[in-house]
Tab-separated table of C-alpha atoms and ligand atoms in Angstrom:
chain	number	residue	atom	x	y	z
A	1	MET	CA	-2.929	-5.074	-38.402
A	2	ASP	CA	-2.973	-2.748	-35.827
A	3	LYS	CA	-0.257	-2.991	-33.088
A	4	ASN	CA	-0.970	-2.317	-29.271
A	5	LEU	CA	1.257	0.855	-28.247
A	6	GLN	CA	2.017	-0.012	-24.522
A	7	VAL	CA	3.495	2.330	-21.241
A	8	LEU	CA	4.874	-0.311	-19.193
A	9	ILE	CA	6.322	0.338	-15.665
A	10	LYS	CA	10.613	0.027	-16.494
A	11	SER	CA	11.430	0.643	-12.843
A	12	LEU	CA	9.390	1.765	-9.712
A	13	PRO	CA	10.572	5.131	-8.871
A	14	LYS	CA	13.438	5.441	-5.551
A	15	ASP	CA	11.646	9.253	-5.013
A	16	LYS	CA	10.418	11.078	-6.951
A	17	LEU	CA	8.206	9.713	-10.109
A	18	SER	CA	10.043	10.523	-13.145
A	19	SER	CA	8.793	9.669	-17.232
A	20	ASP	CA	12.015	7.299	-17.068
A	21	ASN	CA	10.543	5.094	-14.777
A	22	TYR	CA	7.970	4.540	-18.178
A	23	GLU	CA	8.779	2.699	-21.489
A	24	LEU	CA	6.654	2.960	-24.755
A	25	VAL	CA	6.702	-0.581	-26.736
A	26	GLU	CA	5.016	-2.057	-28.893
A	27	SER	CA	3.466	-5.553	-29.271
A	28	ASN	CA	1.002	-7.948	-31.200
A	29	LEU	CA	-2.753	-7.540	-30.146
A	30	PRO	CA	-3.806	-9.526	-27.664
A	31	ASN	CA	-6.224	-12.421	-28.284
A	32	ILE	CA	-9.549	-12.845	-26.043
A	33	ASP	CA	-10.837	-15.852	-24.667
A	34	GLU	CA	-14.191	-17.077	-24.303
A	35	ASN	CA	-16.524	-14.566	-22.869
A	36	GLU	CA	-14.251	-12.200	-23.256
A	37	VAL	CA	-14.005	-8.553	-25.637
A	38	LEU	CA	-11.480	-6.552	-26.912
A	39	VAL	CA	-11.315	-3.258	-26.335
A	40	LYS	CA	-9.972	-0.392	-28.333
A	41	THR	CA	-8.748	2.302	-25.835
A	42	ILE	CA	-10.382	6.002	-26.299
A	43	SER	CA	-9.102	7.693	-23.218
A	44	PHE	CA	-7.622	7.016	-19.521
A	45	ALA	CA	-7.675	9.042	-16.944
A	46	ILE	CA	-4.508	9.834	-14.957
A	47	THR	CA	-5.193	9.603	-11.413
A	48	ALA	CA	-3.026	10.489	-7.802
A	49	GLY	CA	-3.893	7.486	-6.202
A	50	THR	CA	-1.675	5.325	-9.240
A	51	ARG	CA	1.575	6.853	-7.233
A	52	ALA	CA	0.408	4.922	-4.083
A	53	GLY	CA	0.046	1.688	-5.905
A	54	LEU	CA	3.735	2.276	-7.566
A	55	GLN	CA	4.936	3.434	-3.658
A	56	GLY	CA	3.520	-0.312	-2.458
A	57	SER	CA	0.730	1.665	0.146
A	58	ALA	CA	-2.414	0.903	-1.919
A	59	SER	CA	-3.546	-2.478	-0.238
A	60	TYR	CA	-6.324	-2.853	-2.952
A	61	ALA	CA	-3.025	-2.574	-5.529
A	62	GLY	CA	-1.140	-5.427	-4.481
A	63	ALA	CA	3.087	-5.098	-4.236
A	64	PRO	CA	3.685	-3.030	-7.056
A	65	LYS	CA	5.603	-4.821	-10.221
A	66	THR	CA	7.938	-3.634	-13.419
A	67	GLY	CA	7.512	-4.493	-16.713
A	68	ILE	CA	3.898	-4.444	-16.661
A	69	VAL	CA	1.420	-1.903	-18.198
A	70	MET	CA	0.747	1.195	-16.339
A	71	ASN	CA	-2.738	0.936	-14.551
A	72	SER	CA	-5.460	3.106	-15.080
A	73	THR	CA	-9.387	3.205	-15.727
A	74	GLY	CA	-10.458	4.215	-19.436
A	75	ILE	CA	-12.794	4.070	-21.732
A	76	GLY	CA	-12.965	2.254	-24.725
A	77	GLU	CA	-14.961	0.812	-27.692
A	78	ILE	CA	-15.066	-2.774	-27.897
A	79	VAL	CA	-13.916	-4.112	-31.247
A	80	GLU	CA	-13.711	-7.864	-31.156
A	81	SER	CA	-16.202	-9.440	-28.933
A	82	LYS	CA	-16.665	-13.851	-27.597
A	83	ASN	CA	-19.996	-12.149	-25.611
A	84	GLU	CA	-23.196	-11.033	-26.244
A	85	ASN	CA	-23.789	-9.130	-23.863
A	86	PHE	CA	-20.946	-6.516	-24.681
A	87	PRO	CA	-21.158	-6.525	-28.342
A	88	VAL	CA	-18.996	-4.813	-30.685
A	89	GLY	CA	-19.340	-1.071	-31.384
A	90	LYS	CA	-20.203	-0.023	-27.766
A	91	LYS	CA	-18.690	1.873	-25.346
A	92	VAL	CA	-17.114	0.234	-22.104
A	93	LEU	CA	-15.373	1.435	-18.932
A	94	THR	CA	-12.570	-0.302	-17.804
A	95	MET	CA	-8.964	-1.052	-16.378
A	96	THR	CA	-7.508	-0.085	-19.699
A	97	GLY	CA	-4.626	0.925	-18.563
A	98	TRP	CA	-2.204	3.312	-20.553
A	99	GLN	CA	-2.060	0.653	-23.761
A	100	SER	CA	-4.376	1.341	-26.809
A	101	TYR	CA	-5.641	-2.452	-27.230
A	102	SER	CA	-7.007	-4.626	-24.384
A	103	ALA	CA	-8.080	-8.380	-23.401
A	104	GLN	CA	-11.790	-7.380	-20.893
A	105	LYS	CA	-13.584	-10.254	-19.127
A	106	PRO	CA	-17.203	-9.205	-18.737
A	107	GLU	CA	-16.229	-8.394	-14.799
A	108	SER	CA	-14.671	-5.436	-15.795
A	109	LEU	CA	-16.681	-3.783	-17.707
A	110	THR	CA	-19.512	-1.256	-17.349
A	111	LEU	CA	-21.332	-0.484	-20.548
A	112	LEU	CA	-22.062	3.010	-20.629
A	113	ARG	CA	-25.295	4.869	-20.369
A	114	ASP	CA	-26.554	6.231	-23.754
A	115	ASN	CA	-26.868	10.031	-24.354
A	116	VAL	CA	-23.840	10.826	-21.917
A	117	ASP	CA	-21.240	12.404	-22.723
A	118	PRO	CA	-18.449	9.499	-22.178
A	119	SER	CA	-15.584	11.461	-21.311
A	120	LEU	CA	-17.502	11.467	-18.096
A	121	TYR	CA	-16.720	8.125	-16.935
A	122	LEU	CA	-13.324	9.549	-16.296
A	123	GLY	CA	-14.248	12.028	-13.949
A	124	PRO	CA	-18.110	12.144	-12.216
A	125	LEU	CA	-19.351	9.515	-13.348
A	126	GLY	CA	-16.469	7.171	-12.914
A	127	ILE	CA	-14.030	6.440	-9.656
A	128	ASN	CA	-13.134	10.035	-8.867
A	129	GLY	CA	-16.835	11.756	-8.920
A	130	LEU	CA	-18.151	7.952	-6.705
A	131	THR	CA	-15.301	8.733	-4.187
A	132	ALA	CA	-16.396	12.343	-4.530
A	133	TYR	CA	-20.072	11.130	-3.555
A	134	PHE	CA	-19.535	8.811	-1.702
A	135	GLY	CA	-16.693	10.392	0.674
A	136	LEU	CA	-18.376	13.392	1.221
A	137	LEU	CA	-21.872	12.084	2.045
A	138	GLU	CA	-21.739	8.621	3.647
A	139	ILE	CA	-18.328	9.251	5.278
A	140	GLY	CA	-18.641	13.325	6.008
A	141	LYS	CA	-22.335	13.354	6.682
A	142	PRO	CA	-23.227	17.058	5.788
A	143	LYS	CA	-25.756	19.114	7.326
A	144	GLU	CA	-26.994	21.764	5.749
A	145	GLY	CA	-25.187	25.372	7.161
A	146	GLU	CA	-22.170	23.147	8.190
A	147	THR	CA	-18.562	24.237	6.581
A	148	VAL	CA	-16.965	21.651	4.683
A	149	MET	CA	-12.844	21.994	4.030
A	150	ILE	CA	-11.435	20.489	1.220
A	151	SER	CA	-7.865	19.801	0.348
A	152	ALA	CA	-6.368	19.141	-2.738
A	153	ALA	CA	-9.623	21.151	-4.008
A	154	ALA	CA	-8.828	21.851	-7.808
A	155	GLY	CA	-8.120	18.386	-8.140
A	156	SER	CA	-10.384	15.543	-9.940
A	157	VAL	CA	-11.793	14.082	-6.906
A	158	GLY	CA	-11.390	17.869	-5.155
A	159	HIS	CA	-13.687	20.303	-7.035
A	160	LEU	CA	-16.374	17.924	-6.973
A	161	VAL	CA	-16.346	17.073	-3.447
A	162	GLY	CA	-17.070	20.681	-2.852
A	163	GLN	CA	-19.829	21.460	-5.484
A	164	ILE	CA	-21.722	18.563	-4.187
A	165	ALA	CA	-21.123	20.019	-0.424
A	166	LYS	CA	-22.601	23.208	-1.957
A	167	ILE	CA	-25.566	21.086	-3.834
A	168	LYS	CA	-26.097	20.483	0.385
A	169	GLY	CA	-26.665	23.858	1.428
A	170	CYS	CA	-22.637	23.764	2.901
A	171	LYS	CA	-20.175	26.656	3.304
A	172	VAL	CA	-17.062	25.102	1.107
A	173	ILE	CA	-13.834	25.824	2.083
A	174	GLY	CA	-10.983	24.891	-0.854
A	175	VAL	CA	-7.536	24.460	-0.217
A	176	CYS	CA	-5.021	24.076	-3.134
A	177	GLY	CA	-1.823	25.121	-4.720
A	178	SER	CA	-1.716	28.102	-6.192
A	179	ASP	CA	-3.765	31.424	-6.490
A	180	GLU	CA	-5.217	30.322	-10.025
A	181	LYS	CA	-6.576	27.255	-8.749
A	182	CYS	CA	-7.980	29.301	-5.835
A	183	ASN	CA	-9.839	31.583	-8.175
A	184	THR	CA	-11.163	28.840	-10.437
A	185	LEU	CA	-12.631	26.927	-7.109
A	186	VAL	CA	-14.390	30.376	-6.406
A	187	GLU	CA	-15.201	32.307	-9.738
A	188	GLU	CA	-15.929	29.035	-11.442
A	189	LEU	CA	-17.464	26.448	-9.280
A	190	GLY	CA	-19.415	28.652	-6.423
A	191	PHE	CA	-16.878	27.787	-3.326
A	192	ASP	CA	-16.847	30.023	-0.768
A	193	SER	CA	-13.400	30.380	-0.462
A	194	ALA	CA	-10.084	29.741	-0.901
A	195	VAL	CA	-6.512	28.982	0.614
A	196	ASN	CA	-3.441	28.690	-1.035
A	197	TYR	CA	-1.206	26.187	1.183
A	198	LYS	CA	1.779	27.926	-0.522
A	199	ASP	CA	1.169	30.836	0.810
A	200	ALA	CA	3.576	31.611	3.632
A	201	ASN	CA	0.539	33.381	5.715
A	202	TYR	CA	-1.397	29.952	4.955
A	203	ARG	CA	-2.345	29.404	8.619
A	204	GLN	CA	-4.072	32.813	9.197
A	205	ASN	CA	-5.467	32.709	5.807
A	206	LEU	CA	-7.066	29.325	7.094
A	207	LYS	CA	-8.375	31.078	10.212
A	208	GLU	CA	-9.808	34.000	8.376
A	209	ALA	CA	-11.524	31.375	5.801
A	210	THR	CA	-13.361	29.562	8.645
A	211	PRO	CA	-14.238	32.184	11.365
A	212	ASN	CA	-17.059	29.645	12.552
A	213	GLY	CA	-14.371	26.818	12.316
A	214	VAL	CA	-14.968	23.479	10.623
A	215	ASP	CA	-17.679	20.853	10.603
A	216	ILE	CA	-16.214	18.276	7.567
A	217	TYR	CA	-12.677	17.975	6.700
A	218	PHE	CA	-12.132	16.018	3.281
A	219	ASP	CA	-8.455	14.397	3.460
A	220	ASN	CA	-7.087	13.860	0.183
A	221	THR	CA	-3.716	15.201	1.227
A	222	GLY	CA	-2.883	14.087	5.017
A	223	GLY	CA	0.215	15.681	5.846
A	224	MET	CA	0.875	19.652	6.906
A	225	ILE	CA	-2.813	20.294	5.368
A	226	LEU	CA	-4.537	17.883	7.657
A	227	GLY	CA	-2.530	19.204	10.424
A	228	SER	CA	-4.039	22.307	9.765
A	229	ALA	CA	-7.701	21.325	9.688
A	230	LEU	CA	-7.027	18.997	12.978
A	231	PHE	CA	-6.833	22.829	14.671
A	232	ARG	CA	-9.500	24.304	12.871
A	233	LEU	CA	-12.312	21.711	13.654
A	234	ASN	CA	-15.221	22.361	15.682
A	235	PRO	CA	-16.659	19.724	18.449
A	236	GLY	CA	-18.485	16.659	16.651
A	237	GLY	CA	-16.429	17.813	13.083
A	238	ARG	CA	-15.659	14.559	10.940
A	239	ILE	CA	-12.785	13.838	8.842
A	240	ALA	CA	-13.091	11.830	5.163
A	241	CYS	CA	-9.911	9.913	5.091
A	242	CYS	CA	-9.923	9.663	1.195
A	243	GLY	CA	-5.829	9.720	-0.071
A	244	VAL	CA	-2.761	11.184	1.002
A	245	VAL	CA	-1.419	12.835	-1.770
A	246	SER	CA	1.053	14.783	-0.231
A	247	GLN	CA	3.035	11.406	0.714
A	248	TYR	CA	2.762	9.652	-2.573
A	249	ASP	CA	5.388	10.754	-4.142
A	250	THR	CA	8.644	9.505	-1.398
A	251	SER	CA	10.359	6.727	-0.973
A	252	SER	CA	10.204	7.718	2.786
A	253	PRO	CA	6.518	9.537	4.133
A	254	GLU	CA	6.345	11.305	6.936
A	255	PRO	CA	4.281	10.071	9.951
A	256	GLY	CA	0.706	11.238	10.410
A	257	PRO	CA	0.407	14.924	11.839
A	258	LYS	CA	1.185	15.684	15.825
A	259	GLY	CA	-1.881	15.957	18.119
A	260	ILE	CA	-3.895	12.564	17.504
A	261	PRO	CA	-5.677	11.225	19.430
A	262	GLY	CA	-5.572	14.311	21.846
A	263	LEU	CA	-7.600	16.606	19.893
A	264	LEU	CA	-9.938	14.613	18.408
A	265	VAL	CA	-10.743	13.493	21.948
A	266	ASN	CA	-11.439	16.358	23.244
A	267	LYS	CA	-13.741	17.626	20.426
A	268	SER	CA	-15.473	14.138	19.826
A	269	ILE	CA	-13.913	14.334	15.881
A	270	ARG	CA	-14.696	11.176	14.029
A	271	MET	CA	-11.936	10.550	11.543
A	272	GLU	CA	-12.691	7.613	9.161
A	273	GLY	CA	-10.737	6.171	5.971
A	274	PHE	CA	-12.989	5.465	2.937
A	275	LEU	CA	-12.181	3.102	-0.051
A	276	VAL	CA	-14.925	4.067	-3.013
A	277	PHE	CA	-15.286	0.086	-3.356
A	278	ASP	CA	-17.038	0.061	-0.198
A	279	PHE	CA	-19.969	1.501	-1.955
A	280	ALA	CA	-20.015	-0.279	-5.042
A	281	ALA	CA	-23.658	-1.305	-4.170
A	282	LYS	CA	-24.830	1.713	-4.738
A	283	TYR	CA	-22.553	2.818	-8.081
A	284	GLU	CA	-25.823	3.009	-10.112
A	285	ASP	CA	-27.758	5.694	-7.526
A	286	ALA	CA	-25.609	7.310	-7.273
A	287	THR	CA	-24.282	7.885	-11.363
A	288	SER	CA	-27.999	9.008	-11.894
A	289	LYS	CA	-27.923	11.793	-8.985
A	290	ILE	CA	-24.440	13.309	-10.366
A	291	ILE	CA	-25.682	12.937	-14.100
A	292	GLU	CA	-29.004	14.949	-12.627
A	293	TRP	CA	-26.593	17.640	-11.297
A	294	ILE	CA	-24.803	17.824	-14.522
A	295	GLU	CA	-27.785	18.528	-16.667
A	296	SER	CA	-28.985	20.999	-14.024
A	297	GLY	CA	-26.136	23.250	-14.643
A	298	LYS	CA	-25.513	22.523	-10.563
A	299	LEU	CA	-22.307	20.396	-10.863
A	300	LYS	CA	-19.062	21.821	-13.295
A	301	VAL	CA	-16.908	19.274	-14.390
A	302	LEU	CA	-13.433	20.899	-15.299
A	303	THR	CA	-11.167	18.433	-17.258
A	304	ASP	CA	-7.705	19.211	-18.139
A	305	GLU	CA	-6.331	16.960	-21.701
A	306	VAL	CA	-3.341	15.519	-22.646
A	307	HIS	CA	-3.225	13.759	-26.315
A	308	GLY	CA	-1.215	10.916	-26.705
A	309	LEU	CA	-0.177	7.625	-24.878
A	310	GLY	CA	3.973	8.663	-25.197
A	311	SER	CA	2.581	11.967	-23.135
A	312	ALA	CA	1.069	9.882	-19.626
A	313	PRO	CA	4.457	9.309	-18.388
A	314	GLU	CA	5.476	12.982	-18.628
A	315	ALA	CA	1.654	14.210	-17.665
A	316	PHE	CA	1.478	12.065	-14.156
A	317	VAL	CA	4.607	13.579	-13.028
A	318	ASP	CA	3.269	17.029	-13.437
A	319	LEU	CA	-0.077	15.963	-11.804
A	320	LEU	CA	1.640	14.816	-8.659
A	321	SER	CA	3.515	18.508	-8.898
A	322	GLY	CA	-0.385	19.948	-9.229
A	323	GLY	CA	0.053	20.739	-12.807
A	324	ASN	CA	-3.533	19.679	-13.354
A	325	ILE	CA	-6.988	21.226	-12.412
A	326	GLY	CA	-9.746	18.953	-12.249
A	327	THR	CA	-9.869	15.410	-14.281
A	328	ARG	CA	-6.520	14.452	-15.821
A	329	ILE	CA	-7.504	12.928	-19.102
A	330	VAL	CA	-5.311	11.333	-22.013
A	331	LEU	CA	-7.287	10.989	-25.249
A	332	LEU	CA	-5.208	8.767	-27.557
A	333	GLU	CA	-4.610	9.569	-31.293
A	334	ASN	CA	-6.363	6.614	-33.926
B	1	NAP	N1	-10.278	6.640	-0.751
B	1	NAP	C1	-10.263	6.023	-2.569
B	1	NAP	O1	-11.429	5.400	-2.397
B	1	NAP	C2	-9.759	6.993	-3.197
B	1	NAP	C3	-10.308	6.663	-4.886
B	1	NAP	C4	-9.659	7.763	-5.794
B	1	NAP	C5	-9.019	8.629	-5.248
B	1	NAP	N2	-9.028	8.618	-4.196
B	1	NAP	C6	-7.491	9.885	-3.241
B	1	NAP	O2	-8.257	11.056	-3.614
B	1	NAP	C7	-7.280	12.349	-3.750
B	1	NAP	C8	-7.270	12.895	-4.946
B	1	NAP	O3	-6.730	11.878	-6.004
B	1	NAP	P1	-7.301	13.331	-7.360
B	1	NAP	O4	-6.769	11.718	-8.732
B	1	NAP	O5	-8.436	13.780	-7.371
B	1	NAP	O6	-5.940	13.752	-7.834
B	1	NAP	P2	-5.835	15.136	-8.382
B	1	NAP	O7	-6.421	16.231	-6.729
B	1	NAP	O8	-6.323	15.232	-9.372
B	1	NAP	O9	-4.364	15.674	-8.142
B	1	NAP	C9	-3.534	15.526	-7.195
B	1	NAP	C10	-3.251	16.878	-6.681
B	1	NAP	O10	-3.253	16.809	-5.279
B	1	NAP	C11	-1.761	17.947	-5.259
B	1	NAP	N3	-0.806	17.331	-4.091
B	1	NAP	C12	0.190	17.031	-4.604
B	1	NAP	N4	1.350	16.953	-3.654
B	1	NAP	C13	0.878	18.124	-2.888
B	1	NAP	C14	1.120	17.953	-1.109
B	1	NAP	N5	2.458	17.577	-0.766
B	1	NAP	N6	0.191	18.837	-0.613
B	1	NAP	C15	-0.918	19.203	-0.779
B	1	NAP	N7	-1.464	18.813	-1.989
B	1	NAP	C16	-0.538	18.634	-3.364
B	1	NAP	C17	-1.895	18.977	-6.291
B	1	NAP	O11	-2.344	20.136	-6.384
B	1	NAP	P3	-2.014	21.079	-5.597
B	1	NAP	O12	-1.839	21.946	-6.831
B	1	NAP	O13	-3.596	21.507	-4.539
B	1	NAP	O14	-0.883	21.360	-4.922
B	1	NAP	C18	-2.644	17.699	-7.284
B	1	NAP	O15	-2.911	18.683	-8.847
B	1	NAP	C19	-5.884	11.357	-3.662
B	1	NAP	O16	-5.334	11.335	-2.402
B	1	NAP	C20	-6.545	9.742	-3.999
B	1	NAP	O17	-5.387	8.771	-3.288
B	1	NAP	C21	-9.086	8.029	-3.177
C-alpha cells in the first residue's frame, strides 16, 4: 500500500528561510470521514504569500506552527470518495499542501473544468491569477491609455497583471530583479518597458520609463519599490496593495516608506489593500474570462517547473530570492 510522503515545517525561520526549516517524512495514508474524499496530489504551487504565513503576518493563515504539513494549493485526483458529488477519477483544485495524499472536505474542493489544462489552476485560474484579475480591475480600475506600474512583475501574479493591463489598453511598466526577467517581460509578454530594481540607476531608469508618470501602481513588494512608485504617481493615482514580498523573508520587516500620508494627500492618491478572497463570489466569471484570454492568445502563461516533493523547500528558498519566472510548480513523481 502507498505511503504518504509529507514535507513538515520542522522549525520556524529565525531570519531568512532555509530548507533546514523543513523535513521530509513518511506516514500512513489519511482515513476519510463521511462526505470526504482522498486526493492524490499531482502538483502544487510554491507562492510567496506562504512565507508571510510562516512570519505570522498573514491574518488569514493564523499563527505559524511547527510539526504540520507546509500549506499550498495544488491539484490532484480523487482516489477514494465518500461523496457522490466528487467521484473517484475527478481532478480537483484544493489545499493539498506539500504532501502526496490528503483527506479533503467537499467545501475545500473545486472541480476542474473539462478541456482545460489542469496546471493552469495553479497559475492564471488559481489564487494568483484571480489576485491579478481582481487586484487590477477592481482595485486599480484601469482606464484605456493609463500607465500601470507593477512590482515583482515577472512573478506569478505580476506577469499576469501586466498582460491584463495591456488587454485593457494601458501602457505597462514592470519592475523586477534581473535584466533577463526585464527582457522576458518586454520581448515575450508585450510589456512596454521593464526596469531592474537592482540596477544602481534604478530611480533614473524608472523616471525615463514613465515620462507621463504612473496612474496605477500594483504593489507586490512594498519597501523601496513602493517608495519609488509614490514619487512617480500622478494626481488621482491608485495603489493596489497586493503583498509585501520584500519584507517577508526576515524577522525584522522595515516600517513603510516615508512620505505617507503627505504624498497621498497632495496628489489625491487612493492606496487600498485587498485579499483575493474578498471577491470569491465572482471567481467563476473571472475564470471564464481568463480562459477566453488564454485561448485567444491574449494572455501568455509562464510556468516554472520543479520535480519531486523533496525539492520543494529549496525551490521555495530560491523563489524568495527571485529564482522563478512566472508560477513555480512542483510536479510530484508518480
Ligand atoms: N492580496 C492577495 O490576496 C494575494 C494573493 C496572492 C498573492 N499575493 C501577493 O502577491 C505577491 C506575489 O506573489 P507570487 O506568489 O506571485 O510570488 P512571485 O512574484 O512569483 O515570487 C516572488 C518574487 O518576489 C520578488 N522579490 C523577492 N524579494 C524581493 C525584494 N526584496 N524586493 C523586490 N522583489 C522581491 C522576486 O522577483 P525579483 O527577481 O523581481 O526580485 C520573486 O521572484 C506577494 O506579495 C504575495 O503575498 C497577494
